[in-house]
CSV table of C-alpha atoms in Angstrom, one decimal:
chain,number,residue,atom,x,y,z
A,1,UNK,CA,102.5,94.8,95.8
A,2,UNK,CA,104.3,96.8,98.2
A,3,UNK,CA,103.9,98.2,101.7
A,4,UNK,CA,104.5,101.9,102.9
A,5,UNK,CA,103.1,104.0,105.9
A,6,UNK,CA,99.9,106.2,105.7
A,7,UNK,CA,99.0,108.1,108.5
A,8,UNK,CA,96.2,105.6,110.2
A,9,UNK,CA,99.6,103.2,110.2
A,10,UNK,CA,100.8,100.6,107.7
A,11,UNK,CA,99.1,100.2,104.1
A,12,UNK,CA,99.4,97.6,101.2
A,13,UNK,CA,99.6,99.2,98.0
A,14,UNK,CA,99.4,98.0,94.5
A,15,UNK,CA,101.5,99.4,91.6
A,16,UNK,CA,101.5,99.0,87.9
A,17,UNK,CA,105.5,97.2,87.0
A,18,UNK,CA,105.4,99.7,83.8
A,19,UNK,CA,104.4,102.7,85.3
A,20,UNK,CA,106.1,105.8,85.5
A,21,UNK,CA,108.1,106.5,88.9
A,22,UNK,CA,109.0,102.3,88.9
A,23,UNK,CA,112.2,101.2,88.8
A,24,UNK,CA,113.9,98.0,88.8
A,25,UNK,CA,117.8,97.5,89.8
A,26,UNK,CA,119.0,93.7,89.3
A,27,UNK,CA,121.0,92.3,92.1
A,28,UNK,CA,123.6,88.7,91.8
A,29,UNK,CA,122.3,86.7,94.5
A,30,UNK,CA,123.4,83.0,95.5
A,31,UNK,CA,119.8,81.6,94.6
A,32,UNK,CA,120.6,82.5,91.0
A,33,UNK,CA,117.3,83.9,90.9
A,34,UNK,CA,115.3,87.6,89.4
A,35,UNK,CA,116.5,89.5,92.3
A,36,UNK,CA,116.7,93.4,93.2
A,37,UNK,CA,115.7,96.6,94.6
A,38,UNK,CA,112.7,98.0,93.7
A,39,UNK,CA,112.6,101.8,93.6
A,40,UNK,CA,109.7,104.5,93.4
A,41,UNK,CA,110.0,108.0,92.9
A,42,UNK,CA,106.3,109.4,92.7
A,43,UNK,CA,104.5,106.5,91.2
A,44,UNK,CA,100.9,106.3,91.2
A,45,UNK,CA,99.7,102.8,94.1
A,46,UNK,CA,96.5,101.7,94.5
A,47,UNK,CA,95.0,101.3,98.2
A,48,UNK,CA,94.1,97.4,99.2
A,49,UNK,CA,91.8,96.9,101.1
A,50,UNK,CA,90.4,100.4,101.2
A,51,UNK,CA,92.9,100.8,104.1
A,52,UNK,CA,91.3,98.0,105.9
A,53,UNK,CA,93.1,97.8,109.1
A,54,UNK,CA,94.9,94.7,109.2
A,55,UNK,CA,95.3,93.6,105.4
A,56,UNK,CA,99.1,94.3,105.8
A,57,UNK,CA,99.4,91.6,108.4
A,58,UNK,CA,96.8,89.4,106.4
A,59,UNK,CA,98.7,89.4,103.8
A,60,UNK,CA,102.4,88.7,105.6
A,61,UNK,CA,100.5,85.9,107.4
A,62,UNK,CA,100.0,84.0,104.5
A,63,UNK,CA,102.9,84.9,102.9
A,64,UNK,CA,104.9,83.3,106.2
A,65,UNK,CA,102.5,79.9,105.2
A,66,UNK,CA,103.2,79.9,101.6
A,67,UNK,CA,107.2,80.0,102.0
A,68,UNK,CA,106.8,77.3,105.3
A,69,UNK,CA,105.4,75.2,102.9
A,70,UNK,CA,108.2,75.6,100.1
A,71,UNK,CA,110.7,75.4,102.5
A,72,UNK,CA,109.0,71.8,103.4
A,73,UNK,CA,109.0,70.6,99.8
A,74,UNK,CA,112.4,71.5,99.5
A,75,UNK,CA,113.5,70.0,102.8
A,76,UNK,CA,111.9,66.4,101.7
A,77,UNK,CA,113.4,66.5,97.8
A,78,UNK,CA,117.1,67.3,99.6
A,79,UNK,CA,116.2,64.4,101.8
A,80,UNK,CA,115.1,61.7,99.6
A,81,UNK,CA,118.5,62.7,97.4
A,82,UNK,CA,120.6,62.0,100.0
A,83,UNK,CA,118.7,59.0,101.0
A,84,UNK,CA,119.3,57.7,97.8
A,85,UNK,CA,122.9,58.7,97.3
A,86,UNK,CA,123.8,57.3,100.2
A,87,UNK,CA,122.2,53.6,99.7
A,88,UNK,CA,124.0,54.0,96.2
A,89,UNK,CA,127.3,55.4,97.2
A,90,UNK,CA,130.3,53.1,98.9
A,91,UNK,CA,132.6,54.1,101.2
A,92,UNK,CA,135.7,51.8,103.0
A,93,UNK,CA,133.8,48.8,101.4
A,94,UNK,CA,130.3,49.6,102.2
A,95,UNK,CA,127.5,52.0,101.1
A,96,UNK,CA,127.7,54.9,103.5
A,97,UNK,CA,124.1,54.5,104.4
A,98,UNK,CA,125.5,51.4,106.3
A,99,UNK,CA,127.6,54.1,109.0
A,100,UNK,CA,124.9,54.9,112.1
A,101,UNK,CA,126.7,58.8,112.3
A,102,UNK,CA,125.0,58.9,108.5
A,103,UNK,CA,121.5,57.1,109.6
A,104,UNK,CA,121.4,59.1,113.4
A,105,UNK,CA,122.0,62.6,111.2
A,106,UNK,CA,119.0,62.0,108.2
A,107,UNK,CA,117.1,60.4,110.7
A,108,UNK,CA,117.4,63.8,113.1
A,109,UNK,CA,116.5,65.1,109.8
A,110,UNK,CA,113.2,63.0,108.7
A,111,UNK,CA,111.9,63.9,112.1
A,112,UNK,CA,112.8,68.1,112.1
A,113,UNK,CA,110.9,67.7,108.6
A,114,UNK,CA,107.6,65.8,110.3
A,115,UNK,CA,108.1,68.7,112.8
A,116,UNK,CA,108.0,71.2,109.6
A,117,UNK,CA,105.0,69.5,108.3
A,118,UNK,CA,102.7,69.7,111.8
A,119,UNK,CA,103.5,73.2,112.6
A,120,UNK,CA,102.7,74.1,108.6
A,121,UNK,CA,99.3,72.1,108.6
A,122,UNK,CA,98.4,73.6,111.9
A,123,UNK,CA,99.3,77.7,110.4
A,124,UNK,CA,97.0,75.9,107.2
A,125,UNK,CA,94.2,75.6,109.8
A,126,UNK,CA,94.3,78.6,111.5
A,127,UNK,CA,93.8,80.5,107.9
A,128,UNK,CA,91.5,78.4,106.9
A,129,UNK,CA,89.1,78.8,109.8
A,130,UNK,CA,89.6,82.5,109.6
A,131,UNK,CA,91.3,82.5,113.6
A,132,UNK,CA,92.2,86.0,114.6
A,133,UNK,CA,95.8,85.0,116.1
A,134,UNK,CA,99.0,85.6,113.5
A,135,UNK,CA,101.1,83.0,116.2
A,136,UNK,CA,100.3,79.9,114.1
A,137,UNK,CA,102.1,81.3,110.8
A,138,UNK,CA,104.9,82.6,112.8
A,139,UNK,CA,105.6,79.2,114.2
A,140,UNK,CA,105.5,77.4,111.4
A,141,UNK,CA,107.5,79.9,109.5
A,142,UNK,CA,109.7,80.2,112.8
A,143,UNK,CA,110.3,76.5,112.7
A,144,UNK,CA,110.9,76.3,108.8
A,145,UNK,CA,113.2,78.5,108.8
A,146,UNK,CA,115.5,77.1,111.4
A,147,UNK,CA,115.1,73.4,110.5
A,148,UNK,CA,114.8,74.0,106.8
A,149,UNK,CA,118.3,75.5,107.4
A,150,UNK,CA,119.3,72.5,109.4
A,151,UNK,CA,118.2,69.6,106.9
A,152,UNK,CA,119.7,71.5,103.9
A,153,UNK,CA,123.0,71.7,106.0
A,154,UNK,CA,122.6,67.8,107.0
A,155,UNK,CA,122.1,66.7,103.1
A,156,UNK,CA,125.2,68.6,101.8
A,157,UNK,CA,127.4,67.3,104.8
A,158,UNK,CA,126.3,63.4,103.8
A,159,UNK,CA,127.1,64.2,100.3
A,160,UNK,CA,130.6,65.1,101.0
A,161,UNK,CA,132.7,66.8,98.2
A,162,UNK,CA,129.6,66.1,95.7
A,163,UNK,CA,127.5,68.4,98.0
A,164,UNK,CA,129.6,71.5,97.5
A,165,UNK,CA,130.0,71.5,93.9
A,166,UNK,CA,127.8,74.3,92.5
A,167,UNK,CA,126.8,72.2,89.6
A,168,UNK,CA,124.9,69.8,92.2
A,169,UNK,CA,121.0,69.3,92.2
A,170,UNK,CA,121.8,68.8,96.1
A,171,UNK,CA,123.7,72.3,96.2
A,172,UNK,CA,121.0,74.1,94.6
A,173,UNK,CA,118.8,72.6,97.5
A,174,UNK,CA,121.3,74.0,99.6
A,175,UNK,CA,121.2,77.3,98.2
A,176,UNK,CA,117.4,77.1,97.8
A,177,UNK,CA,116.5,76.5,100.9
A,178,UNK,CA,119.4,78.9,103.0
A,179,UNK,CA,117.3,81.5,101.5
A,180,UNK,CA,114.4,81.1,102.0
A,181,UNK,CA,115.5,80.8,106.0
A,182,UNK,CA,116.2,84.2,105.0
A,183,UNK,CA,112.9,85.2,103.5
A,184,UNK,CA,110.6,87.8,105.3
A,185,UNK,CA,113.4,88.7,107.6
A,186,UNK,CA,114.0,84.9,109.1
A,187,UNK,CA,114.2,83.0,112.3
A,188,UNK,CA,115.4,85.9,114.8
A,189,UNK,CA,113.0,88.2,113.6
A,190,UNK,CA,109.8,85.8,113.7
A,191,UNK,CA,110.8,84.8,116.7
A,192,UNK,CA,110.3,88.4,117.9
A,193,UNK,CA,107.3,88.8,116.5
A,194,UNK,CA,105.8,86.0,117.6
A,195,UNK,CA,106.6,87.0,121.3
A,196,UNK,CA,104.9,89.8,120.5
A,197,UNK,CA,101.8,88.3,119.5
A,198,UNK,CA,101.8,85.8,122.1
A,199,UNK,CA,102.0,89.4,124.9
A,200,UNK,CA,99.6,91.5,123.0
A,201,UNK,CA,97.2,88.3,123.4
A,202,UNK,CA,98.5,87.7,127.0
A,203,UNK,CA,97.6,91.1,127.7
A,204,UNK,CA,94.4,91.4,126.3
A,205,UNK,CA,93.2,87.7,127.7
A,206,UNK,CA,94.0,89.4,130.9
């Protein structure tokens, strides 16, 4: 599935993986998943939508809810790790769980998370009832991405040495959820679309 201009503006198009024209280059990324750059030269795409205006965004909209939503699921397992290692691990004499800096900083966390998970079910809604207004998603993708980032961040600090060894369920959390911050073109650039949507609707309230 891919998106390219047409001359009535933006288009989603689908194309066969084993055409002819399709070509796949691998790329190393820290994720450690199938990453790389798709390139076409002349291959044969099938119009979505019948060039339906609007089926690009319809489709970006909930692509910005499913990866909210993964970003939350990875946010909660990287807390309930570090909630566990630090009721297990012992530090001066005591398990660090014990110190308030660690309790203040998972706390900060638990809520950013509940945060995550309002925002998310409120985007859920919005699709659901078929709402005409793409500011839901971006907020809760918005908001995923920059406490996602946040709680990832949080659970490797706690950890300490453990967190940054690359052989660490924790680390892969880290890794895991740093990119999906990163997915769709991340924070900065949904919080400039999402100003957008919010003056196009200004203006056209007005």
């Amino acid at each position: 599935m891919v998106s390219a201009e047409m001359g009535s503006g933006p288009g989603l198009f689908l194309i066969e993986a084993d055409t002819a024209g399709v070509r796949w280059e691998a790329v190393d990324t820290t994720g450690r998943d199938g990453s790389g750059n798709l390139l076409l030269e002349n291959a044969t795409a099938v119009l979505v939508g019948e060039g339906r205006s609007g089926v690009l965004g319809w489709a970006l909209e909930r692509a910005r809810v499913a990866v909210a939503a993964l970003q939350l699921g990875v946010a909660e397992r990287s807390l309930e790790l570090s909630a566990k290692y630090v009721t297990s691990r012992e530090q001066f004499g005591r398990p660090l769980g014990t110190f308030q800096a660690v309790q203040h900083q998972l706390a900060d966390s638990y809520m950013g998370i509940d945060a995550m998970r309002v925002c998310l079910w409120r985007a859920v809604e919005a699709i659901d009832s078929d709402e005409r207004d793409e500011t839901a998603s971006r907020i809760a993708k918005w908001w995923s991405d920059e406490q996602g980032a946040k709680v990832v961040d949080t659970t490797v600090h706690v950890h300490g040495g453990v967190g940054v060894d690359v052989d660490s369920p924790i680390h892969r959390y880290y890794l895991w959820g740093h990119q999906l911050a990163r997915t769709l073109g991340g924070a900065r650039s949904e919080l400039s679309g999402l100003g957008a949507a919010l003056t196009a609707k200004s203006t056209s309230v007005g």
